[in-house]
Coordinates of N, CA and C and ligand atoms in Angstrom, one line a residue:
P108 N 138.9 96.9 99.1 CA 137.6 97.0 98.7 C 136.8 97.9 99.7
S109 N 135.8 98.6 99.2 CA 135.0 99.5 100.0 C 134.2 98.8 101.0
R110 N 133.8 99.5 102.0 CA 133.0 98.8 103.1 C 131.6 98.4 102.6
D111 N 131.1 99.2 101.7 CA 129.8 99.0 101.1 C 129.8 97.7 100.3
L112 N 130.9 97.5 99.5 CA 131.1 96.3 98.7 C 131.1 95.1 99.6
L113 N 131.9 95.3 100.7 CA 132.1 94.2 101.7 C 130.8 93.9 102.3
L114 N 130.0 94.9 102.6 CA 128.7 94.7 103.2 C 127.8 93.9 102.3
H115 N 127.9 94.2 101.0 CA 127.0 93.5 100.0 C 127.5 92.1 100.0
E116 N 128.7 91.8 100.0 CA 129.2 90.4 100.0 C 128.8 89.7 101.2
A117 N 128.9 90.4 102.4 CA 128.5 89.8 103.6 C 127.0 89.4 103.7
L118 N 126.2 90.3 103.1 CA 124.8 90.1 103.1 C 124.3 89.1 102.1
T119 N 125.0 89.0 100.9 CA 124.6 88.0 99.9 C 125.2 86.7 100.1
G120 N 126.1 86.6 101.1 CA 126.7 85.3 101.4 C 127.9 84.9 100.5
E121 N 128.3 86.0 99.7 CA 129.5 85.7 98.8 C 130.8 85.7 99.5
M122 N 130.7 86.1 100.8 CA 132.0 86.3 101.5 C 132.3 84.9 102.2
N123 N 133.4 84.3 101.9 CA 133.8 83.1 102.5 C 135.1 83.2 103.2
L124 N 135.1 83.3 104.5 CA 136.3 83.6 105.2 C 137.4 82.6 105.0
S125 N 137.0 81.3 104.7 CA 138.0 80.2 104.7 C 138.8 80.4 103.4
E126 N 138.4 81.1 102.4 CA 139.1 81.3 101.2 C 140.0 82.5 101.3
L127 N 140.0 83.1 102.4 CA 140.6 84.4 102.5 C 142.2 84.4 102.8
H128 N 142.7 83.2 103.0 CA 144.2 83.1 103.5 C 145.1 83.7 102.4
F129 N 144.6 83.8 101.2 CA 145.5 84.5 100.1 C 145.4 86.0 100.1
A130 N 144.3 86.5 100.8 CA 144.1 87.9 100.7 C 145.0 88.7 101.7
E131 N 145.1 89.9 101.6 CA 145.9 90.7 102.5 C 145.4 90.7 103.9
N132 N 146.3 90.8 104.9 CA 145.8 90.7 106.3 C 144.8 91.7 106.7
S133 N 145.0 93.0 106.1 CA 144.1 94.1 106.5 C 142.7 93.8 105.9
H134 N 142.7 93.2 104.8 CA 141.4 92.9 104.1 C 140.6 91.8 105.0
I135 N 141.4 90.8 105.5 CA 140.8 89.9 106.2 C 140.2 90.4 107.6
A136 N 141.0 91.3 108.1 CA 140.6 92.0 109.4 C 139.3 92.8 109.2
D137 N 139.3 93.5 108.0 CA 138.1 94.4 107.6 C 136.9 93.4 107.5
M138 N 137.0 92.3 106.8 CA 135.9 91.4 106.5 C 135.4 90.8 107.8
K139 N 136.3 90.4 108.7 CA 136.0 89.8 110.0 C 135.2 90.8 110.8
S140 N 135.7 92.0 110.8 CA 135.0 93.0 111.7 C 133.6 93.4 111.0
L141 N 133.6 93.3 109.8 CA 132.3 93.6 109.1 C 131.3 92.5 109.3
R142 N 131.8 91.3 109.3 CA 130.9 90.1 109.6 C 130.4 90.2 111.0
N143 N 131.3 90.5 111.9 CA 130.8 90.7 113.3 C 129.7 91.8 113.4
D144 N 129.9 92.9 112.7 CA 129.0 94.0 112.8 C 127.6 93.5 112.2
F145 N 127.7 92.7 111.1 CA 126.5 92.3 110.5 C 125.7 91.2 111.4
T146 N 126.5 90.4 112.0 CA 125.9 89.4 112.9 C 125.1 90.2 114.0
R147 N 125.8 91.2 114.5 CA 125.3 92.0 115.6 C 124.0 92.8 115.1
F148 N 124.1 93.3 113.9 CA 123.0 94.0 113.3 C 121.7 93.1 113.1
M149 N 121.9 91.8 112.7 CA 120.8 91.0 112.5 C 120.3 90.5 113.9
M150 N 121.2 90.3 114.8 CA 120.9 89.9 116.2 C 119.9 90.9 116.9
L151 N 120.2 92.1 116.7 CA 119.3 93.2 117.3 C 117.9 93.0 116.9
Y152 N 117.6 92.7 115.7 CA 116.3 92.5 115.1 C 115.7 91.2 115.7
K153 N 116.5 90.2 115.8 CA 116.0 88.9 116.4 C 115.6 89.2 117.9
F154 N 116.4 89.9 118.6 CA 116.1 90.2 120.0 C 114.8 91.1 120.1
A155 N 114.7 92.0 119.1 CA 113.5 92.9 119.1 C 112.2 92.1 118.9
I156 N 112.3 91.1 118.1 CA 111.2 90.1 117.8 C 110.9 89.4 119.2
D157 N 112.0 88.9 119.8 CA 111.8 88.2 121.0 C 111.1 89.1 122.1
E158 N 111.5 90.4 122.2 CA 110.9 91.3 123.1 C 109.4 91.4 122.9
V159 N 109.0 91.7 121.6 CA 107.6 91.9 121.3 C 106.8 90.7 121.4
T160 N 107.4 89.5 121.0 CA 106.6 88.3 121.1 C 106.4 87.9 122.6
T161 N 107.4 88.2 123.4 CA 107.2 88.0 124.9 C 106.1 88.8 125.4
K162 N 106.2 90.1 125.1 CA 105.1 91.0 125.5 C 103.7 90.5 125.2
I163 N 103.6 90.0 123.9 CA 102.3 89.6 123.5 C 101.9 88.3 124.2
S164 N 102.8 87.4 124.3 CA 102.6 86.1 125.1 C 102.0 86.4 126.5
I165 N 102.7 87.4 127.1 CA 102.3 87.7 128.5 C 100.8 88.3 128.5
L166 N 100.6 89.2 127.6 CA 99.2 89.7 127.4 C 98.2 88.6 127.2
Q167 N 98.5 87.7 126.3 CA 97.7 86.6 126.0 C 97.4 85.7 127.1
E168 N 98.4 85.4 127.9 CA 98.2 84.5 129.0 C 97.4 85.2 130.2
E169 N 97.8 86.4 130.4 CA 97.1 87.2 131.5 C 95.7 87.5 131.1
F170 N 95.4 87.9 129.9 CA 94.1 88.1 129.4 C 93.2 86.9 129.5
S171 N 93.7 85.8 129.2 CA 92.8 84.6 129.2 C 92.5 84.3 130.6
L172 N 93.4 84.5 131.6 CA 93.2 84.2 133.0 C 92.1 85.1 133.5
V173 N 92.3 86.4 133.3 CA 91.4 87.5 133.9 C 90.0 87.5 133.2
H174 N 90.0 87.4 131.9 CA 88.7 87.6 131.2 C 88.1 86.3 130.6
D175 N 88.8 85.2 130.9 CA 88.2 83.9 130.5 C 88.0 83.7 129.0
Y176 N 88.8 84.5 128.2 CA 88.8 84.3 126.8 C 90.1 85.0 126.2
N177 N 90.5 84.5 125.1 CA 91.8 84.7 124.5 C 91.6 85.6 123.2
P178 N 92.0 86.9 123.3 CA 91.9 87.8 122.1 C 92.9 87.4 121.0
I179 N 93.9 86.6 121.3 CA 94.9 86.3 120.3 C 94.9 84.9 119.9
E180 N 94.5 84.7 118.7 CA 94.4 83.3 118.2 C 95.8 82.7 117.8
H181 N 96.6 83.6 117.2 CA 97.9 83.0 116.7 C 98.9 84.2 116.7
L182 N 100.2 83.8 116.9 CA 101.3 84.7 116.9 C 102.4 84.1 116.0
S183 N 102.9 85.0 115.0 CA 104.1 84.5 114.2 C 105.0 85.6 114.0
S184 N 106.2 85.3 113.7 CA 107.2 86.3 113.4 C 108.2 85.8 112.4
R185 N 108.8 86.8 111.8 CA 109.9 86.4 110.8 C 111.0 87.5 110.8
L186 N 112.2 87.0 110.6 CA 113.3 87.9 110.4 C 113.6 87.9 108.9
K187 N 113.7 89.1 108.4 CA 113.9 89.2 106.9 C 115.3 88.6 106.6
S188 N 115.4 87.8 105.5 CA 116.7 87.2 105.2 C 117.6 88.2 104.6
P189 N 119.0 88.0 104.8 CA 119.9 88.9 104.2 C 119.7 89.1 102.7
E190 N 119.3 88.1 102.0 CA 119.1 88.2 100.5 C 117.9 89.1 100.3
S191 N 116.8 89.0 101.1 CA 115.7 89.9 100.8 C 116.0 91.4 101.3
I192 N 116.9 91.5 102.3 CA 117.3 92.8 102.7 C 118.1 93.4 101.5
M193 N 119.0 92.8 100.9 CA 119.9 93.3 99.8 C 118.9 93.6 98.6
A194 N 118.0 92.7 98.4 CA 117.0 92.9 97.2 C 116.3 94.2 97.4
K195 N 115.8 94.4 98.6 CA 115.0 95.7 98.9 C 115.9 96.9 98.8
V196 N 117.2 96.7 99.4 CA 118.1 97.8 99.3 C 118.4 98.2 97.8
A197 N 118.5 97.2 97.0 CA 118.8 97.5 95.6 C 117.6 98.1 94.9
R198 N 116.3 97.7 95.3 CA 115.1 98.2 94.7 C 114.9 99.6 95.1
L199 N 115.2 99.9 96.4 CA 115.0 101.3 96.8 C 116.2 102.2 96.5
Q200 N 117.3 101.6 95.9 CA 118.5 102.3 95.5 C 119.1 103.1 96.7
C201 N 119.1 102.5 97.9 CA 119.7 103.2 99.0 C 121.1 102.6 99.2
E202 N 122.0 103.4 99.6 CA 123.4 103.0 99.9 C 123.4 101.8 100.9
P203 N 124.1 100.8 100.7 CA 124.0 99.7 101.5 C 124.9 99.8 102.8
S204 N 124.7 100.9 103.6 CA 125.5 101.0 104.9 C 124.4 100.6 106.0
F205 N 125.0 100.1 107.0 CA 124.1 99.7 108.2 C 123.2 100.8 108.6
D206 N 123.7 102.1 108.7 CA 122.8 103.2 109.1 C 121.7 103.3 108.1
N207 N 122.0 103.3 106.8 CA 121.0 103.5 105.8 C 119.9 102.4 105.8
I208 N 120.4 101.2 105.9 CA 119.5 100.0 106.0 C 118.6 100.2 107.2
R209 N 119.2 100.5 108.3 CA 118.4 100.6 109.6 C 117.3 101.7 109.5
N210 N 117.7 102.8 108.8 CA 116.7 103.9 108.7 C 115.7 103.7 107.5
T211 N 116.1 102.9 106.6 CA 115.1 102.8 105.4 C 114.2 101.6 105.5
L212 N 114.8 100.5 106.0 CA 113.9 99.2 106.0 C 113.2 99.1 107.4
H213 N 111.9 99.1 107.3 CA 111.1 99.0 108.6 C 110.6 97.6 108.9
D214 N 110.9 96.7 108.0 CA 110.3 95.4 108.1 C 111.3 94.3 108.2
I215 N 112.5 94.6 108.7 CA 113.5 93.5 108.9 C 113.0 92.5 110.0
A216 N 112.4 93.1 111.1 CA 111.7 92.3 112.1 C 110.3 92.4 111.9
G217 N 109.6 91.3 111.8 CA 108.1 91.3 111.5 C 107.4 90.4 112.5
V218 N 106.3 91.0 113.1 CA 105.5 90.1 114.0 C 104.0 90.2 113.5
R219 N 103.4 89.1 113.5 CA 102.0 89.1 113.0 C 101.1 88.5 114.1
I220 N 100.1 89.2 114.4 CA 99.1 88.8 115.5 C 97.7 88.5 114.8
T221 N 97.2 87.3 115.0 CA 95.9 87.0 114.5 C 94.9 86.9 115.6
C222 N 93.8 87.7 115.4 CA 92.8 87.7 116.5 C 91.5 87.1 116.0
S223 N 90.6 86.8 116.9 CA 89.3 86.2 116.5 C 88.4 87.3 116.0
F224 N 88.3 88.5 116.6 CA 87.4 89.5 116.2 C 88.1 90.9 116.0
V225 N 87.4 91.7 115.1 CA 88.0 93.0 114.7 C 88.2 93.8 116.0
S226 N 87.3 93.8 116.9 CA 87.5 94.7 118.1 C 88.8 94.2 118.8
D227 N 89.1 93.0 118.8 CA 90.3 92.5 119.5 C 91.6 93.0 118.9
T228 N 91.5 93.2 117.5 CA 92.8 93.8 116.9 C 93.1 95.1 117.5
Y229 N 92.1 96.0 117.7 CA 92.4 97.3 118.3 C 92.8 97.2 119.8
K230 N 92.1 96.2 120.4 CA 92.3 96.0 121.9 C 93.8 95.5 122.0
V231 N 94.3 94.6 121.2 CA 95.6 94.1 121.3 C 96.6 95.2 121.0
F232 N 96.3 96.0 119.9 CA 97.1 97.1 119.6 C 97.3 98.1 120.7
D233 N 96.2 98.4 121.4 CA 96.3 99.3 122.5 C 97.1 98.8 123.7
M234 N 96.8 97.5 124.0 CA 97.5 96.9 125.1 C 99.0 96.9 124.9
L235 N 99.3 96.6 123.7 CA 100.8 96.5 123.3 C 101.4 97.9 123.3
T236 N 100.8 98.9 122.6 CA 101.4 100.2 122.4 C 101.3 101.1 123.6
N237 N 100.4 100.8 124.6 CA 100.4 101.5 125.8 C 101.5 101.2 126.8
Q238 N 102.3 100.2 126.5 CA 103.4 99.9 127.3 C 104.5 101.0 127.1
K239 N 105.0 101.5 128.2 CA 105.7 102.8 128.0 C 107.2 102.6 127.4
D240 N 107.7 101.5 127.2 CA 108.9 101.3 126.5 C 108.7 101.1 125.0
I241 N 107.5 101.1 124.5 CA 107.2 100.9 123.1 C 106.9 102.3 122.5
R242 N 107.6 102.6 121.4 CA 107.3 103.9 120.7 C 106.6 103.5 119.3
I243 N 105.6 104.3 119.1 CA 104.9 104.1 117.8 C 105.5 105.0 116.8
L244 N 106.0 104.5 115.7 CA 106.6 105.3 114.6 C 105.7 105.6 113.5
E245 N 104.8 104.6 113.3 CA 103.8 104.8 112.2 C 102.7 103.8 112.3
V246 N 101.5 104.2 112.0 CA 100.3 103.3 112.0 C 99.6 103.4 110.6
K247 N 99.3 102.3 110.0 CA 98.5 102.3 108.9 C 97.3 101.4 109.1
D248 N 96.1 102.0 109.2 CA 95.0 101.2 109.6 C 94.2 100.8 108.3
Y249 N 94.7 99.7 107.7 CA 94.0 99.1 106.5 C 92.7 98.4 106.9
I250 N 92.3 98.4 108.2 CA 91.0 97.8 108.6 C 89.9 98.9 108.3
K251 N 90.2 100.1 108.9 CA 89.4 101.2 108.6 C 89.4 101.7 107.2
N252 N 90.6 101.7 106.6 CA 90.8 102.1 105.2 C 91.4 101.0 104.4
P253 N 90.6 100.0 104.0 CA 91.1 98.8 103.2 C 91.8 99.3 102.0
K254 N 92.9 98.5 101.6 CA 93.5 98.8 100.3 C 92.6 98.5 99.1
E255 N 92.9 99.1 98.0 CA 92.1 99.0 96.8 C 91.7 97.5 96.5
N256 N 92.7 96.6 96.7 CA 92.4 95.2 96.3 C 91.6 94.5 97.4
G257 N 91.3 95.1 98.5 CA 90.4 94.5 99.5 C 91.2 94.2 100.8
Y258 N 92.5 94.3 100.7 CA 93.4 94.0 101.9 C 93.1 94.7 103.1
K259 N 92.9 94.0 104.2 CA 92.6 94.6 105.5 C 93.7 94.1 106.6
S260 N 94.1 94.9 107.4 CA 95.1 94.6 108.5 C 95.5 95.9 109.1
L261 N 95.8 95.8 110.4 CA 96.3 97.0 111.2 C 97.8 96.9 111.3
H262 N 98.4 97.8 110.6 CA 99.9 97.8 110.6 C 100.5 98.9 111.5
A263 N 101.6 98.6 112.1 CA 102.3 99.6 112.9 C 103.8 99.3 112.8
I264 N 104.6 100.4 112.7 CA 106.0 100.3 112.9 C 106.3 100.7 114.3
L265 N 106.8 99.8 115.1 CA 107.1 100.2 116.5 C 108.6 100.2 116.8
E266 N 109.0 100.8 117.8 CA 110.4 100.8 118.2 C 110.5 100.3 119.6
V267 N 111.3 99.3 119.8 CA 111.5 98.7 121.1 C 112.9 98.8 121.6
P268 N 113.2 99.0 122.8 CA 114.6 99.1 123.3 C 115.1 97.7 123.5
V269 N 116.3 97.4 122.9 CA 117.0 96.1 123.2 C 118.2 96.4 124.0
F270 N 118.3 95.7 125.1 CA 119.4 96.0 126.0 C 120.6 95.0 125.7
M271 N 121.7 95.7 125.2 CA 122.9 94.9 124.9 C 124.0 95.2 126.0
S272 N 125.1 94.5 126.0 CA 126.1 94.7 127.0 C 126.7 96.1 126.9
T273 N 126.6 96.7 125.6 CA 127.2 97.9 125.4 C 126.2 99.1 125.6
G274 N 124.9 98.8 125.9 CA 124.0 99.8 126.1 C 122.7 99.5 125.4
V275 N 121.7 100.4 125.4 CA 120.4 100.1 124.9 C 120.3 100.6 123.5
E276 N 119.7 99.8 122.6 CA 119.5 100.2 121.2 C 118.0 100.1 120.8
P277 N 117.5 101.2 120.3 CA 116.1 101.2 119.8 C 116.0 100.4 118.5
V278 N 115.1 99.5 118.4 CA 115.0 98.7 117.1 C 113.6 98.7 116.6
K279 N 113.5 98.8 115.3 CA 112.1 98.8 114.6 C 111.5 97.4 114.5
V280 N 110.3 97.3 114.7 CA 109.6 96.1 114.4 C 108.3 96.4 113.6
E281 N 108.0 95.7 112.6 CA 106.7 95.9 111.9 C 105.7 94.9 112.5
V282 N 104.6 95.4 112.9 CA 103.6 94.6 113.6 C 102.3 94.6 112.7
Q283 N 101.8 93.4 112.4 CA 100.6 93.4 111.6 C 99.5 92.7 112.4
I284 N 98.4 93.3 112.7 CA 97.3 92.6 113.5 C 96.1 92.5 112.6
R285 N 95.6 91.3 112.6 CA 94.4 91.1 111.7 C 93.5 90.0 112.3
T286 N 92.3 89.8 111.7 CA 91.5 88.7 112.2 C 91.8 87.5 111.4
I287 N 91.3 86.3 111.8 CA 91.5 85.1 111.2 C 91.0 85.2 109.7
A288 N 89.9 85.8 109.5 CA 89.3 86.0 108.2 C 90.2 86.8 107.2
M289 N 90.7 87.9 107.8 CA 91.6 88.7 107.0 C 92.9 88.0 106.7
D290 N 93.3 87.2 107.6 CA 94.6 86.5 107.5 C 94.4 85.4 106.4
F291 N 93.3 84.8 106.4 CA 92.9 83.7 105.5 C 93.0 84.3 104.0
W292 N 92.4 85.5 103.9 CA 92.3 86.2 102.6 C 93.7 86.7 102.1
A293 N 94.5 87.3 103.1 CA 95.7 87.8 102.7 C 96.7 86.7 102.4
S294 N 96.6 85.5 103.0 CA 97.5 84.5 102.6 C 97.3 84.0 101.2
L295 N 96.0 83.8 100.9 CA 95.7 83.3 99.5 C 96.0 84.4 98.5
E296 N 95.7 85.7 98.8 CA 96.0 86.8 97.8 C 97.5 86.8 97.6
H297 N 98.3 86.7 98.6 CA 99.7 86.7 98.5 C 100.2 85.6 97.6
K298 N 99.7 84.4 97.7 CA 100.0 83.3 97.0 C 99.7 83.5 95.5
I299 N 98.5 84.0 95.2 CA 98.0 84.3 93.9 C 98.9 85.3 93.2
Y300 N 99.2 86.4 94.0 CA 100.0 87.5 93.5 C 101.3 87.1 93.0
Y301 N 102.0 86.1 93.7 CA 103.2 85.7 93.3 C 103.2 84.6 92.2
K302 N 102.1 83.8 92.3 CA 101.9 82.7 91.2 C 101.8 83.4 89.9
Y303 N 101.1 84.5 89.8 CA 100.9 85.3 88.6 C 102.0 86.4 88.4
N304 N 103.1 86.3 89.2 CA 104.2 87.2 89.0 C 103.7 88.6 89.1
K305 N 102.9 88.9 90.1 CA 102.4 90.2 90.4 C 101.4 90.8 89.3
D306 N 101.1 90.0 88.3 CA 100.2 90.4 87.2 C 99.0 89.6 87.1
V307 N 98.1 89.8 88.2 CA 96.9 88.8 88.3 C 95.9 89.3 87.3
P308 N 95.2 88.3 86.6 CA 94.1 88.6 85.7 C 92.9 89.4 86.4
V309 N 92.4 90.4 85.7 CA 91.4 91.2 86.3 C 90.2 90.4 86.9
A310 N 89.8 89.3 86.2 CA 88.6 88.5 86.7 C 88.9 88.0 88.1
L311 N 90.2 87.5 88.3 CA 90.6 87.0 89.5 C 90.7 88.0 90.6
L312 N 91.1 89.2 90.2 CA 91.2 90.4 91.1 C 89.8 90.7 91.6
D313 N 88.9 90.6 90.7 CA 87.5 90.9 91.1 C 86.9 89.9 92.0
E314 N 87.3 88.7 91.8 CA 86.8 87.6 92.7 C 87.4 87.8 94.1
L315 N 88.7 88.2 94.1 CA 89.3 88.4 95.4 C 88.7 89.5 96.2
K316 N 88.3 90.5 95.5 CA 87.7 91.6 96.1 C 86.3 91.2 96.7
V317 N 85.6 90.4 96.0 CA 84.3 89.9 96.5 C 84.6 89.0 97.7
A318 N 85.6 88.2 97.7 CA 86.0 87.4 98.8 C 86.4 88.2 100.0
A319 N 87.0 89.3 99.8 CA 87.4 90.2 100.9 C 86.1 90.8 101.5
T320 N 85.1 91.1 100.7 CA 83.8 91.6 101.3 C 83.2 90.5 102.0
T321 N 83.2 89.3 101.6 CA 82.6 88.1 102.2 C 83.3 87.9 103.6
A322 N 84.6 88.1 103.5 CA 85.4 87.9 104.8 C 85.0 88.9 105.8
S323 N 84.8 90.2 105.4 CA 84.4 91.3 106.3 C 83.0 91.0 106.9
Q324 N 82.1 90.5 106.0 CA 80.8 90.1 106.5 C 80.8 89.1 107.5
L325 N 81.7 88.1 107.3 CA 81.9 87.0 108.3 C 82.3 87.6 109.6
D326 N 83.4 88.4 109.5 CA 83.9 89.1 110.7 C 82.8 89.9 111.5
A327 N 82.0 90.6 110.8 CA 80.9 91.3 111.4 C 79.9 90.4 112.1
T328 N 79.5 89.4 111.4 CA 78.5 88.4 112.0 C 79.2 87.7 113.2
M329 N 80.4 87.3 113.1 CA 81.0 86.6 114.3 C 81.1 87.5 115.4
E330 N 81.5 88.8 115.2 CA 81.6 89.7 116.3 C 80.2 89.9 117.0
R331 N 79.2 90.1 116.2 CA 77.8 90.3 116.7 C 77.4 89.1 117.5
L332 N 77.6 87.9 117.0 CA 77.2 86.6 117.7 C 78.0 86.5 119.1
H333 N 79.3 86.9 119.0 CA 80.1 86.8 120.1 C 79.6 87.8 121.3
D334 N 79.2 89.0 120.8 CA 78.7 90.0 121.7 C 77.3 89.5 122.3
E335 N 76.5 88.9 121.5 CA 75.2 88.4 122.0 C 75.4 87.4 123.0
V336 N 76.3 86.4 122.8 CA 76.6 85.3 123.8 C 77.2 85.9 125.0
K337 N 78.1 86.9 124.9 CA 78.7 87.6 126.0 C 77.5 88.1 126.9
Q338 N 76.6 88.7 126.3 CA 75.5 89.3 126.9 C 74.7 88.3 127.7
L339 N 74.5 87.1 127.1 CA 73.8 86.0 127.8 C 74.5 85.6 129.1
D340 N 75.8 85.5 129.0 CA 76.6 85.1 130.2 C 76.3 86.0 131.3
V341 N 76.4 87.4 131.0 CA 76.1 88.4 132.1 C 74.8 88.2 132.7
D342 N 73.7 88.0 131.8 CA 72.4 87.8 132.3 C 72.2 86.6 133.2
T343 N 72.8 85.5 132.9 CA 72.6 84.3 133.7 C 73.3 84.4 135.0
T344 N 74.4 85.2 135.1 CA 75.0 85.3 136.4 C 74.3 86.3 137.3
M345 N 73.4 87.1 136.8 CA 72.7 88.0 137.6 C 71.6 87.4 138.4
Ligands
GTP2 P1 106.4 97.1 101.8 O1 105.5 97.0 100.7 O2 106.5 95.9 102.6 O3 107.8 97.6 101.3 O4 106.0 98.3 102.8 P2 104.9 99.4 102.7 O5 105.5 100.7 103.1 O6 104.2 99.4 101.4 O7 103.9 99.1 103.9 P3 102.5 98.3 103.9 O8 102.1 98.6 105.4 O9 101.6 98.8 102.8 O10 102.8 96.8 103.7 C1 103.7 96.0 104.5 C2 103.3 94.6 104.5 O11 102.0 94.3 104.6 C3 103.8 93.8 103.3 O12 105.1 93.6 103.3 C4 102.8 92.6 103.4 O13 103.3 91.7 104.2 C5 101.6 93.2 103.9 N1 100.7 93.7 102.8 C6 100.5 94.9 102.4 N2 99.6 95.0 101.4 C7 99.2 93.8 101.1 C8 98.4 93.2 100.2 O14 97.8 93.8 99.4 N3 98.2 91.8 100.2 C9 98.8 91.0 101.1 N4 98.6 89.7 101.1 N5 99.7 91.6 102.0 C10 99.9 92.9 102.1
MG3 MG1 103.6 97.6 100.3

């Protein structure tokens, strides 16, 4: 069998090594080596997530100590499942080789940072991307330029070095930075989108758009109040 077919089997979980004792020895060796390669492939993305989340945790802790307030409300991450990887590969019609998957899929490793205020999203983005081992491959600023449906978030594809015993490997991580209000909206919109199987009634889409505007207004008000209170702090210490 071809390596691509094996890779497909490995990714979709159709490969069962225990049933292989009837197969040819060379085939078993191929499959085992492929399974090792695949484990290593996924591991790199897990380590890249670890690298980025550690960097963010450090910034979070240090920032709260120095500035007496925390720009990061919440941090979450996810590793794309082999099934989702294969589904996306099929959808994009790219050859299922490791190199192709690495070059085509930018969201195998995903990190989401939720901030209290809009200004913090940019602050956190700068603090993270100013680190010299991080390379920015792409930025999509859906905060400045919201999507048609009202979606807001700051997206970036970053590349971080992962140090393995065999050397250093650059690995892509998709980072999404948004406010609590944007996150609240996006979670519900995502749920509705899938509930209606991506075909949401127009009336509901309109209401979601209004809700997105309301969320933005809340963000603006909260930021202004926060600034005013910060100003008071400065005044009382003088
Ligand atoms: P994919 O759509 O993920 O293949 O990538 P893309 O090249 O379109 O990138 P984009 O930056 O537009 O979106 C990447 C991710 O952002 C998505 O996988 C979602 O997690 C999130 N996202 C983008 N648009 C929306 C949206 O309209 N609603 C919600 N809830 N999430 C979105
Ligand atoms: Mg998209």
